[in-house]
Short mmCIF file of N, CA and C in Angstrom, two decimals:
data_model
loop_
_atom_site.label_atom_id
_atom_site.label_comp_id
_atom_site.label_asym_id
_atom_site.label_seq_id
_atom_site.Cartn_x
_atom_site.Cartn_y
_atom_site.Cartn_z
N UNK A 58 27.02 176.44 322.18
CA UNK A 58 26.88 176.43 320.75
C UNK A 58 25.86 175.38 320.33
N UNK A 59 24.96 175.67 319.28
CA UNK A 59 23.84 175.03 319.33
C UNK A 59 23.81 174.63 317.48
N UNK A 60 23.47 173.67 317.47
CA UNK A 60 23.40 173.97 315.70
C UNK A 60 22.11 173.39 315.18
N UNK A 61 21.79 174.34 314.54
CA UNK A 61 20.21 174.44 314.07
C UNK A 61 19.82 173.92 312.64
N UNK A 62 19.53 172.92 311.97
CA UNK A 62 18.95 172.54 310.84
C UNK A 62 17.70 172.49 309.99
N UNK A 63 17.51 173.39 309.03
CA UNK A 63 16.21 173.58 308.53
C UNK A 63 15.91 172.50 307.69
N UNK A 64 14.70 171.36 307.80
CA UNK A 64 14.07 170.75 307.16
C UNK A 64 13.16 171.22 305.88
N UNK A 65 12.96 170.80 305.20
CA UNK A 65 12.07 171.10 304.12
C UNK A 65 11.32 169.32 304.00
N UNK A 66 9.56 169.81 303.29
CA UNK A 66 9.14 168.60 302.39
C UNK A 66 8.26 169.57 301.39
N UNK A 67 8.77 168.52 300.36
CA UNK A 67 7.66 169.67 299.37
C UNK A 67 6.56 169.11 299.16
N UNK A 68 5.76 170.59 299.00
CA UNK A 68 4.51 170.55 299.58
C UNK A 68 3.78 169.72 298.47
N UNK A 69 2.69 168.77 298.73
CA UNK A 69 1.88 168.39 297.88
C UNK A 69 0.41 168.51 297.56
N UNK A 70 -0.68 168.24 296.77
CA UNK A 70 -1.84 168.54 296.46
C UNK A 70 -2.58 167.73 296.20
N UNK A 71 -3.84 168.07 296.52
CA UNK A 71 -4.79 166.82 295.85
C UNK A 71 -5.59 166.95 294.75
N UNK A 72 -5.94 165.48 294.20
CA UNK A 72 -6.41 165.76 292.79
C UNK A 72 -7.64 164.72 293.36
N UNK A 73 -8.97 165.45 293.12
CA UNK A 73 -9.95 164.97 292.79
C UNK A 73 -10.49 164.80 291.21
N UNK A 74 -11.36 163.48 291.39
CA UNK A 74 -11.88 163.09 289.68
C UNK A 74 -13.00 162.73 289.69
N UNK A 75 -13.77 164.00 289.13
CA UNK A 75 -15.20 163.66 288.84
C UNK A 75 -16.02 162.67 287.48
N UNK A 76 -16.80 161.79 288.03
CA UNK A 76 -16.57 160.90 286.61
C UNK A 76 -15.53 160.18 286.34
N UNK A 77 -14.88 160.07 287.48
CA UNK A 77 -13.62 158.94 286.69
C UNK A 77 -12.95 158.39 287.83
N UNK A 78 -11.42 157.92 287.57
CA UNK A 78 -10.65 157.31 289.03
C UNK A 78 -9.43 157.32 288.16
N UNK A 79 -8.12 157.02 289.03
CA UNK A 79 -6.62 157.20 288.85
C UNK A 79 -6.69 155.31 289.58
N UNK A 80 -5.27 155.43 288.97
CA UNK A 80 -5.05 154.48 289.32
C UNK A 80 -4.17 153.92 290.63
N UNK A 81 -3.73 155.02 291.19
CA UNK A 81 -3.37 155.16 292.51
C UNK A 81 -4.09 155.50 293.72
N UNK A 82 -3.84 155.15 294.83
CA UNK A 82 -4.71 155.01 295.61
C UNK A 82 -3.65 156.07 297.06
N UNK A 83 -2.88 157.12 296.14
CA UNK A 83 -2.37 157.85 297.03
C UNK A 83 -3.62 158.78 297.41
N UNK A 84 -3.95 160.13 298.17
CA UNK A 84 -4.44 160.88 298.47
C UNK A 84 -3.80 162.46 297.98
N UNK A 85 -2.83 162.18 297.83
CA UNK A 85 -1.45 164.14 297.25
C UNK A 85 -0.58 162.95 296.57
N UNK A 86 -0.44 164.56 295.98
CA UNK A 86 0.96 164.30 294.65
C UNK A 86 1.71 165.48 295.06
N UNK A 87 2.64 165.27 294.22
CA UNK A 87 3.76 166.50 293.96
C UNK A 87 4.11 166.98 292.61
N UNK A 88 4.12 167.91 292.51
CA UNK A 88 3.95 169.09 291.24
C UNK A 88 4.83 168.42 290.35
N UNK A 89 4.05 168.06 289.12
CA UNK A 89 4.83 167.56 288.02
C UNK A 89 4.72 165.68 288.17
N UNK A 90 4.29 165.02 289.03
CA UNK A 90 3.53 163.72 289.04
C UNK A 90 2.81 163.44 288.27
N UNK A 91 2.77 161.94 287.82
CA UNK A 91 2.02 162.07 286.46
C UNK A 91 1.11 160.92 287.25
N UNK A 92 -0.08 160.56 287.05
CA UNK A 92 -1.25 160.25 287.37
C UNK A 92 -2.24 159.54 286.37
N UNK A 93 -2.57 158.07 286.58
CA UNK A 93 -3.39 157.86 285.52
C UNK A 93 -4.39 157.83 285.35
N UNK A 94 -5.40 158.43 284.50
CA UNK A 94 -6.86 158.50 285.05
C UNK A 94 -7.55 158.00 284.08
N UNK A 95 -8.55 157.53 284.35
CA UNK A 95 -9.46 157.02 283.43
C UNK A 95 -10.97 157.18 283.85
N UNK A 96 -11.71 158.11 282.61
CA UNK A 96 -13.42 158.05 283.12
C UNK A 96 -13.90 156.66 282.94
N UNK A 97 -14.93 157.10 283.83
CA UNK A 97 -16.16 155.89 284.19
C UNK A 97 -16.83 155.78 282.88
N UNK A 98 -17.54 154.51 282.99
CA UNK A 98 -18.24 153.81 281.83
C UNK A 98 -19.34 155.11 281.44
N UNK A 99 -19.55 155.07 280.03
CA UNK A 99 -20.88 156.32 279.56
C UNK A 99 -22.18 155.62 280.26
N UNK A 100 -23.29 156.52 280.84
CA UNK A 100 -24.91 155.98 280.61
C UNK A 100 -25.42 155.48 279.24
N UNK A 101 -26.05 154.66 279.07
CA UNK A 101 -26.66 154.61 278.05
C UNK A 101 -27.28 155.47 277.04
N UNK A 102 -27.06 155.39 275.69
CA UNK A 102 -26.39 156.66 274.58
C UNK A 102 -25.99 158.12 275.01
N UNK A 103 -25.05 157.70 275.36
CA UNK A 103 -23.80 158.64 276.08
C UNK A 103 -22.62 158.51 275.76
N UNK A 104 -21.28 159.68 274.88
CA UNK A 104 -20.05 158.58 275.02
C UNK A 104 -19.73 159.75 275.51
N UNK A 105 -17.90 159.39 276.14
CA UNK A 105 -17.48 160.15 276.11
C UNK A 105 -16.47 161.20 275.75
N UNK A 106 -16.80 162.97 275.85
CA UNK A 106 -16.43 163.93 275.18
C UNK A 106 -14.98 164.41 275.83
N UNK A 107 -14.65 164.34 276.94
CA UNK A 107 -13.17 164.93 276.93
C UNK A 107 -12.79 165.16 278.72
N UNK A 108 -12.17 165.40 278.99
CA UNK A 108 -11.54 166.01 280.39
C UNK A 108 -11.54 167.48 280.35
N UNK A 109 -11.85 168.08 281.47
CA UNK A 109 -12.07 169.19 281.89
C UNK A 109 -11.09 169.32 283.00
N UNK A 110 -10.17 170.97 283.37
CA UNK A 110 -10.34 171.38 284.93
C UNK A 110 -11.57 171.62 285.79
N UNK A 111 -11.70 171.50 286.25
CA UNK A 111 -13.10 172.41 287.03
C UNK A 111 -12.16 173.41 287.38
N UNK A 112 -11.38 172.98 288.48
CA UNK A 112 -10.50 174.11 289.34
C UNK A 112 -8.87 173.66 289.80
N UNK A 113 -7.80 174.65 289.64
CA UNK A 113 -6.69 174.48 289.91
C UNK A 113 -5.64 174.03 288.94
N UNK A 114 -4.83 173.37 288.91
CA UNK A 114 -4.06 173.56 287.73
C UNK A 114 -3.28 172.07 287.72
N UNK A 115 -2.74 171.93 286.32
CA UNK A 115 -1.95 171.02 286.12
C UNK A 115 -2.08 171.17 283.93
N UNK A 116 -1.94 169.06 283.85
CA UNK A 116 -2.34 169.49 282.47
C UNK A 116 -2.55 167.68 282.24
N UNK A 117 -3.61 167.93 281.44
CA UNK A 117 -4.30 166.78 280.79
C UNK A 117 -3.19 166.42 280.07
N UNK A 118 -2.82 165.08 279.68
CA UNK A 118 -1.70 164.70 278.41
C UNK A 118 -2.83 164.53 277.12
N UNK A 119 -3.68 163.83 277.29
CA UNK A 119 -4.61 163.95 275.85
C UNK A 119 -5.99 163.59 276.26
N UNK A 120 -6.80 165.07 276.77
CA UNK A 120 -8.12 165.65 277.13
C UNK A 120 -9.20 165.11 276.18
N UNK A 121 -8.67 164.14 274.82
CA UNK A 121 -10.06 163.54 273.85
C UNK A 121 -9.94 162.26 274.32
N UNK A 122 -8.93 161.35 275.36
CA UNK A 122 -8.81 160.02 275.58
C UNK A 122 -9.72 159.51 276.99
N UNK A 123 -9.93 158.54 277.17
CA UNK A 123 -11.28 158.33 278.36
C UNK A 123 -10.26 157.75 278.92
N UNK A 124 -8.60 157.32 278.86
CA UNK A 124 -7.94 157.27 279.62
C UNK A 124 -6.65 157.76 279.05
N UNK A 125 -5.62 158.74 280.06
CA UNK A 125 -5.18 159.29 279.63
C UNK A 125 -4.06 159.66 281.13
N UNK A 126 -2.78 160.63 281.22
CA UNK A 126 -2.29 161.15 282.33
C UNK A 126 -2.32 162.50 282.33
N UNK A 127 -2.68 162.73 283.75
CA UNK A 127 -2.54 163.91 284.37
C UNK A 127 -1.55 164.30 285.11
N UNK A 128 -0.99 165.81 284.62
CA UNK A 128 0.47 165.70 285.37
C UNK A 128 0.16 167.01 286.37
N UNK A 129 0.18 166.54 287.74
CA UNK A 129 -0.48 167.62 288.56
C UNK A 129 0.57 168.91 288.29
N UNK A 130 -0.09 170.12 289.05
CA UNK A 130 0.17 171.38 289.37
C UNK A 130 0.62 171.81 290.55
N UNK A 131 0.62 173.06 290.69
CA UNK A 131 1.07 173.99 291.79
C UNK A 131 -0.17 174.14 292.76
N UNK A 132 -1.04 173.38 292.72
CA UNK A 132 -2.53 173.69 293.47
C UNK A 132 -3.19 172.53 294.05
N UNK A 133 -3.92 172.61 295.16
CA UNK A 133 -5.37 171.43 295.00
C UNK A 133 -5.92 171.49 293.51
N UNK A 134 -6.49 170.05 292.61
CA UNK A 134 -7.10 170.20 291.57
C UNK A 134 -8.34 169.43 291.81
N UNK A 135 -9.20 169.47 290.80
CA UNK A 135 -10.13 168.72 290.28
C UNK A 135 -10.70 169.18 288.90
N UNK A 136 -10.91 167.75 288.60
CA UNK A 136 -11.15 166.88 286.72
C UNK A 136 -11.93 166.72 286.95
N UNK A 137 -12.83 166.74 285.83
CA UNK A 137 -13.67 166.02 285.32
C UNK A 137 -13.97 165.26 284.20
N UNK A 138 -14.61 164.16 284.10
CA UNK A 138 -14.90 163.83 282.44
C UNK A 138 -16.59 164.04 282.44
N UNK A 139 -16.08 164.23 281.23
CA UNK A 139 -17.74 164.64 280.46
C UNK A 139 -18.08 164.04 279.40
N UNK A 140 -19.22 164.09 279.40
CA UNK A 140 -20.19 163.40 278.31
C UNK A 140 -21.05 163.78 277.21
N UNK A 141 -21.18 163.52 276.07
CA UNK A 141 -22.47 163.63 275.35
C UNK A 141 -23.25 162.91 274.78
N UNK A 142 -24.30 162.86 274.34
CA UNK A 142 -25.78 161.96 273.37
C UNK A 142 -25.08 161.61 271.81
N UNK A 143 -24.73 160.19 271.90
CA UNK A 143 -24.92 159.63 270.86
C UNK A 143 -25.64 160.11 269.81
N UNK A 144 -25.36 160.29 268.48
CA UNK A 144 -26.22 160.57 267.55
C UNK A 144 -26.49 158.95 267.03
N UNK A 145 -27.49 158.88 266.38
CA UNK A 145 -27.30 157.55 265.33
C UNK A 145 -27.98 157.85 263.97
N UNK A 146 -27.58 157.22 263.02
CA UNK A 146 -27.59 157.34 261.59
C UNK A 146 -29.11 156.76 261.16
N UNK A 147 -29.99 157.20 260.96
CA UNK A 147 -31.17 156.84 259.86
C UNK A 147 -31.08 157.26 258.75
N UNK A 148 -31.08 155.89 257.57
CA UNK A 148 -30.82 155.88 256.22
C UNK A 148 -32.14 156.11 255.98
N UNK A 149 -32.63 156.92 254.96
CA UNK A 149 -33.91 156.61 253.95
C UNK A 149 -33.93 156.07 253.12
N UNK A 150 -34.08 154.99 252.52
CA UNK A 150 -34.03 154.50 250.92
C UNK A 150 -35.18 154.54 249.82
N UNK A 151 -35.48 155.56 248.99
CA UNK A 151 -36.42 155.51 248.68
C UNK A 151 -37.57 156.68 249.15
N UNK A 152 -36.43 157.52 249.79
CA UNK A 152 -37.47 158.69 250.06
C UNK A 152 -36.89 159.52 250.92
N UNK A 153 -37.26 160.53 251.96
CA UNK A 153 -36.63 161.58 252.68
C UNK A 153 -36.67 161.30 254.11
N UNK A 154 -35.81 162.15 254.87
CA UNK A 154 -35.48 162.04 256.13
C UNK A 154 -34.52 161.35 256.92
N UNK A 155 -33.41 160.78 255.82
CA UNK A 155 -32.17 159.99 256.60
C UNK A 155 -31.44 161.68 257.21
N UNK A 156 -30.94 161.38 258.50
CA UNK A 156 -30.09 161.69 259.03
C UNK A 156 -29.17 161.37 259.86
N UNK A 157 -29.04 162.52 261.22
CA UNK A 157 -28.44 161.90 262.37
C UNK A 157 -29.21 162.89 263.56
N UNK A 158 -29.88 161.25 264.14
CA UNK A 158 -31.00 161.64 265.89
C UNK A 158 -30.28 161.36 266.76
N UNK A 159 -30.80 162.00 267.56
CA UNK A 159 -30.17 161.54 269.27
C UNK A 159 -31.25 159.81 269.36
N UNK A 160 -31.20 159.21 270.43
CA UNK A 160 -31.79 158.11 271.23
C UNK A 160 -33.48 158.74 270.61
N UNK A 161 -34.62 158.15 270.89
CA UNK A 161 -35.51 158.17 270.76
C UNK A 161 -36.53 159.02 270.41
N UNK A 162 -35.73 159.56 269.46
CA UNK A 162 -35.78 161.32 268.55
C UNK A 162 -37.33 160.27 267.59
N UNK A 163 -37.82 161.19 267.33
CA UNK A 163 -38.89 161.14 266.30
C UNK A 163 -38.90 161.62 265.19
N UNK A 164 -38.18 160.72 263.80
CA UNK A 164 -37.74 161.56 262.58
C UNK A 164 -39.33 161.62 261.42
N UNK A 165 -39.48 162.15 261.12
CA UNK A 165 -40.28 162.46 260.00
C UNK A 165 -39.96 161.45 258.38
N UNK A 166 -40.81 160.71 258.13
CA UNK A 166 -40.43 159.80 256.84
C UNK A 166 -41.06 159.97 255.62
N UNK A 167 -41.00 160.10 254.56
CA UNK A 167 -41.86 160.11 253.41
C UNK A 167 -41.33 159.88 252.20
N UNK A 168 -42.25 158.80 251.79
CA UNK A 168 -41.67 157.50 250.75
C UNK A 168 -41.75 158.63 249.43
N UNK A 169 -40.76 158.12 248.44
CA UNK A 169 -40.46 158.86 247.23
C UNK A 169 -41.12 158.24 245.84
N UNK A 170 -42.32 158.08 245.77
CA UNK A 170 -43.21 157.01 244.86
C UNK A 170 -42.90 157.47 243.85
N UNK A 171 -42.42 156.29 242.49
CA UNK A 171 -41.96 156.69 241.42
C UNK A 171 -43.33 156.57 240.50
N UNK A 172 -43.61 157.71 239.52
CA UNK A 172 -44.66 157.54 238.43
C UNK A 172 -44.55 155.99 238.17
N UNK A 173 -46.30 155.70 238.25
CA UNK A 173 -46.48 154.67 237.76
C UNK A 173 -46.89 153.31 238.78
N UNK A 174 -46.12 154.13 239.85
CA UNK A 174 -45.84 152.48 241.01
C UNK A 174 -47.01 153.19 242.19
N UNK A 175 -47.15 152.24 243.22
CA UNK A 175 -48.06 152.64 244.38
C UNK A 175 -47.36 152.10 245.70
N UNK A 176 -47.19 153.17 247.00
CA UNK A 176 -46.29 152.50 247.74
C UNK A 176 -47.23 151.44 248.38
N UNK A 177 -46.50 150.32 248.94
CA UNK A 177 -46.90 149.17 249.47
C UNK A 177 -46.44 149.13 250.52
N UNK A 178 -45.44 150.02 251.23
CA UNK A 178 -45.19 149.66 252.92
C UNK A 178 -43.62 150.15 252.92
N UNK A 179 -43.17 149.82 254.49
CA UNK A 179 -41.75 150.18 254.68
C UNK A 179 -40.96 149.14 255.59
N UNK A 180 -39.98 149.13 254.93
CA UNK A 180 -39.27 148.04 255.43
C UNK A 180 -38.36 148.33 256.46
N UNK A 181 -38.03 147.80 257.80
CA UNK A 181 -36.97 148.40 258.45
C UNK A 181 -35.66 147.13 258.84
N UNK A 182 -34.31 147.81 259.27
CA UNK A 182 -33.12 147.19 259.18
C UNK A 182 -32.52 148.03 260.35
N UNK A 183 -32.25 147.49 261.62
CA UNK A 183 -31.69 148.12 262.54
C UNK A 183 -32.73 148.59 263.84
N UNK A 184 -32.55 149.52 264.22
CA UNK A 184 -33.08 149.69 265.73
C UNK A 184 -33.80 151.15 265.25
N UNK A 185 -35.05 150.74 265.03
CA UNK A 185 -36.00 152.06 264.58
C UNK A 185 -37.25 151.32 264.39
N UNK A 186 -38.50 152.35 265.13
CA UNK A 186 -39.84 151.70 265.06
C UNK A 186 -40.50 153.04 264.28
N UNK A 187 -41.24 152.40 263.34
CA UNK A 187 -42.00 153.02 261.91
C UNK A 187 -43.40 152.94 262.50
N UNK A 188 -44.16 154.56 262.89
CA UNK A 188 -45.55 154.58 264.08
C UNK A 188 -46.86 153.70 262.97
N UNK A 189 -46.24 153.86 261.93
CA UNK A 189 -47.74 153.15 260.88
C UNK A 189 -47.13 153.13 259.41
N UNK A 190 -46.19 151.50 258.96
CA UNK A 190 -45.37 151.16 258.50
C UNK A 190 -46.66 151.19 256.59
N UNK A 191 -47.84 151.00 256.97
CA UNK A 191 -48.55 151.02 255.82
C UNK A 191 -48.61 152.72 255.12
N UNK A 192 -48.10 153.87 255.61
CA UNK A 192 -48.42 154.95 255.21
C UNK A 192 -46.99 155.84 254.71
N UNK A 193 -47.31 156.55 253.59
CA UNK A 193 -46.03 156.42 252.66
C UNK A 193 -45.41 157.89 253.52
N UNK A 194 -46.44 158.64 254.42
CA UNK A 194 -45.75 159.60 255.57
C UNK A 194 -46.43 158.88 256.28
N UNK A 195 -45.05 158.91 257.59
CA UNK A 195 -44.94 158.80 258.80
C UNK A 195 -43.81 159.23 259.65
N UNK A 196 -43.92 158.42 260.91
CA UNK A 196 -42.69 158.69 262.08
C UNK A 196 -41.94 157.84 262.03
N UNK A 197 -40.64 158.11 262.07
CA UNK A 197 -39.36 156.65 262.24
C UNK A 197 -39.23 156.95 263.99
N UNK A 198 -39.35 156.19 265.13
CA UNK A 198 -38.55 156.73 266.42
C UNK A 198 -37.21 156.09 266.17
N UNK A 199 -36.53 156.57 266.65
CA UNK A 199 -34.88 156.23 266.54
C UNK A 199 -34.12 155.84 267.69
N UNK A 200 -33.64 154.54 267.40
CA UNK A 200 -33.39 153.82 268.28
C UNK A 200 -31.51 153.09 268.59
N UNK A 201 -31.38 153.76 267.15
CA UNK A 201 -29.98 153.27 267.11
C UNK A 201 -29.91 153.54 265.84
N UNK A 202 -28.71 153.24 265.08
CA UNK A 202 -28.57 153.39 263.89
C UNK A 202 -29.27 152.18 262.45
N UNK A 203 -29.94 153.12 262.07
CA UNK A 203 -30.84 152.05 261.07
C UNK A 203 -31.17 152.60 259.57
N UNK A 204 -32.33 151.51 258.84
CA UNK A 204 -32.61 151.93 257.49
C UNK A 204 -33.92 151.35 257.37
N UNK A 205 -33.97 152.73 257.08
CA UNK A 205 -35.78 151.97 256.64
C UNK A 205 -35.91 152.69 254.72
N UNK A 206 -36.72 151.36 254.29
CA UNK A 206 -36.82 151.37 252.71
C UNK A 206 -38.43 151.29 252.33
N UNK A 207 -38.59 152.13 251.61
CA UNK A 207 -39.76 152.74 251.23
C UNK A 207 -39.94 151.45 249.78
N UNK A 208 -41.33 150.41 249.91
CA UNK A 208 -41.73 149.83 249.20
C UNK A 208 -42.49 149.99 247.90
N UNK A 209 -42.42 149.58 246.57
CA UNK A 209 -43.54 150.12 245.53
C UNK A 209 -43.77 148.72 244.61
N UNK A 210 -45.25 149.22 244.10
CA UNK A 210 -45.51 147.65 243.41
C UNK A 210 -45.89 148.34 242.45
N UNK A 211 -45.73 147.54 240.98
CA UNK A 211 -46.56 148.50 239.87
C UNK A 211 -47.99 148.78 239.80
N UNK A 212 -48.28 150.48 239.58
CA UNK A 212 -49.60 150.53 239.61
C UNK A 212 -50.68 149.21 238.38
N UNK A 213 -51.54 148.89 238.90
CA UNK A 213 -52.67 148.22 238.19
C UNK A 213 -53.86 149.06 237.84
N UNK A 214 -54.34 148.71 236.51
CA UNK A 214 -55.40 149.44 235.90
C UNK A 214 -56.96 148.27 235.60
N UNK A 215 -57.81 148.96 235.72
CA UNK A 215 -58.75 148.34 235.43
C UNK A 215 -59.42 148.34 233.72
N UNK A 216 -59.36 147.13 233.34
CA UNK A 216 -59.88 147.51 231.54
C UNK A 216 -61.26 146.70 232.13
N UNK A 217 -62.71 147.63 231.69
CA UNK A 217 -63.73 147.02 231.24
C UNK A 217 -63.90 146.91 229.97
N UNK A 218 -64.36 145.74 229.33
CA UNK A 218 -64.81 145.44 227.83
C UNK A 218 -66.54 145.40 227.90
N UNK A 219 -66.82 146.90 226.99
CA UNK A 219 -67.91 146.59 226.93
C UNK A 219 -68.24 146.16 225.21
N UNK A 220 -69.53 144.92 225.30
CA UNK A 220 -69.75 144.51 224.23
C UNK A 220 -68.47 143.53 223.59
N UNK A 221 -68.03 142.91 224.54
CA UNK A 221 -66.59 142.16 224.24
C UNK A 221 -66.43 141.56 225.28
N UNK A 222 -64.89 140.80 224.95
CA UNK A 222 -64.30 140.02 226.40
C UNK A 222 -62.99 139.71 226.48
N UNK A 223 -62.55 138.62 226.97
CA UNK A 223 -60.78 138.28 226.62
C UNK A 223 -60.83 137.46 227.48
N UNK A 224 -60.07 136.09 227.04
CA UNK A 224 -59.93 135.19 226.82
C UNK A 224 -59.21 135.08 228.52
N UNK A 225 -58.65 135.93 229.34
CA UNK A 225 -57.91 136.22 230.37
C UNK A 225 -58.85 136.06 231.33
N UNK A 226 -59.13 135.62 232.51
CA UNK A 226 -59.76 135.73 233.94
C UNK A 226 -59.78 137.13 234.38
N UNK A 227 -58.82 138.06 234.19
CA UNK A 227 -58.36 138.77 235.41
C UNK A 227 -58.91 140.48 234.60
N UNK A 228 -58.89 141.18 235.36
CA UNK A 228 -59.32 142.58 234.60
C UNK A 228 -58.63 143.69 235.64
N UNK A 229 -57.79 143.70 235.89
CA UNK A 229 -56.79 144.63 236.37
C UNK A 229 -55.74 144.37 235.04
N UNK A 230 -54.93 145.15 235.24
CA UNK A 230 -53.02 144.91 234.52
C UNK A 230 -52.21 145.92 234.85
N UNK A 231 -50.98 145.69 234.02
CA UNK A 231 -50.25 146.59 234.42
C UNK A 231 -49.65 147.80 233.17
N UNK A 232 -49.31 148.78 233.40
CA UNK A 232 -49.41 149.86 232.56
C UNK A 232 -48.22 148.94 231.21
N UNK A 233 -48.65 148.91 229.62
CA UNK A 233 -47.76 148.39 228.44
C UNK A 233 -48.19 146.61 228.71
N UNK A 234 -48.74 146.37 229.50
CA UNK A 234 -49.44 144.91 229.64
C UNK A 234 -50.21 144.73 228.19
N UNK A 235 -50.27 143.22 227.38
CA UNK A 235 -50.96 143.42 226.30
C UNK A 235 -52.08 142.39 226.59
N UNK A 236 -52.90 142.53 226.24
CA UNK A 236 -54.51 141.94 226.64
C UNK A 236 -54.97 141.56 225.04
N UNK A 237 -55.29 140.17 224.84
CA UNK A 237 -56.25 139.90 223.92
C UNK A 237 -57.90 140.24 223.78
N UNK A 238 -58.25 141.07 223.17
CA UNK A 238 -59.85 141.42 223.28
C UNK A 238 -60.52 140.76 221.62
N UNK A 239 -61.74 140.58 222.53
CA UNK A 239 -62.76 140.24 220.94
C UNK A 239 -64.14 140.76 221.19
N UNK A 240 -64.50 141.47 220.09
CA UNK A 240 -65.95 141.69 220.61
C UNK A 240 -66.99 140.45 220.57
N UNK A 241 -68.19 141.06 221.27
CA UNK A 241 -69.08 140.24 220.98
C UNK A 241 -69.52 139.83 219.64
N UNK A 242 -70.35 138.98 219.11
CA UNK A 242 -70.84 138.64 217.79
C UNK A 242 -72.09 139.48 218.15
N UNK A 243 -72.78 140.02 216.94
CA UNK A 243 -73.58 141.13 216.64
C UNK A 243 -74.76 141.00 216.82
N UNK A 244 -76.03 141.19 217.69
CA UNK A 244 -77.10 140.34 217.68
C UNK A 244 -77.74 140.70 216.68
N UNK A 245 -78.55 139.38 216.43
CA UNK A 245 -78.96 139.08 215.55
C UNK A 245 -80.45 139.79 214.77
#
C-alpha cells in the first residue's frame, strides 16, 4: 500500500515595465498581487501621459498617476509609461498670437498699434526669443511659458512756420500739443 500526495504551487507571472520600475525586486507575482510602480523621470519638455498594457493582463489602479499599483493577472505582462510635449503658454499683450507651443515652436507676433501711437519695440517676460524685437511683425521662438508686450510712444508731428516762429526750440509735438506761434514783422 502506497500513498500518493498531489502537490500544487500556484502558478506565477512576470511583469515587465517599460519606462518605469516597481518597487520590488521579485522577478513573478501571483494573480491578484499588487505591485508598485512608478515611471521614470520625463526628457526634457516631456511629462508624463499615463500607463499602458502593451501585452497580457492585469489592471492599472490609477493609469493618469506616474506612480501608482498594479494588480497582476492571469498572464506574463508588460506596462508601459508614456509620454507627451509640454505645451507652454505665450501671452501677447498688445497684439496677436498668444497661445499654446510645444518647446521651440516658432509663433508668429504682431503688435496691435493704437491710432495715433507708433510701435517702439517688444518687451519680453519669461523664456521666449523675439527674431527682431524692433519690428511690430515678427517671430516669438518658444521656450517656455512667457509674455511678450508690444510697445507704443505717441506719434510726433512736424509744424513748419513759415514767415513766423515760436518761442519753443523743438519742432516736432504731439497730436492736441499747444504751440505758441508769431509771425514775422512785415518787411519793410
Amino acid at each position: 500500500n502506497a500513498k500518493v500526495t498531489a502537490t500544487f504551487a500556484e502558478k506565477e507571472y512576470t511583469l515587465d515595465i517599460i519606462n518605469g520600475s516597481s518597487d520590488s525586486d521579485k522577478d513573478t507575482y501571483k494573480k491578484g498581487e499588487q505591485v508598485a510602480i512608478k515611471a521614470d523621470a520625463p526628457e526634457a519638455h516631456k511629462k508624463f501621459a499615463g500607463w499602458v498594457i502593451v501585452s497580457g493582463e492585469g489592471e492599472i489602479a490609477d493609469p493618469t498617476a506616474a506612480e501608482t499599483t498594479f494588480i497582476v493577472g492571469a498572464q506574463d505582462t508588460v506596462i508601459r509609461a508614456e509620454y507627451e510635449d509640454v505645451l507652454y503658454t505665450l501671452t501677447v499683450e498688445n497684439g496677436t498670437g498668444s497661445g499654446e507651443y510645444l518647446f521651440n515652436a516658432e509663433a508668429s507676433i504682431s503688435a496691435t498699434i493704437p491710432e495715433g501711437y507708433v510701435f517702439t519695440g517688444w518687451v519680453t517676460e519669461g523664456e521666449v526669443e523675439i527674431a527682431d524685437a524692433t519690428k511690430a511683425e515678427t517671430t516669438a521662438t518658444v521656450k517656455g511659458n512667457a509674455k511678450v508686450t508690444a510697445t507704443f510712444a505717441e506719434k510726433e508731428y512736424t509744424l513748419n512756420i513759415i514767415n513766423g516762429g515760436s518761442d519753443d526750440e523743438k519742432n516736432t509735438y504731439k497730436k492736441g500739443e499747444q504751440v505758441a506761434i508769431k509771425a514775422d514783422a512785415p518787411e519793410a
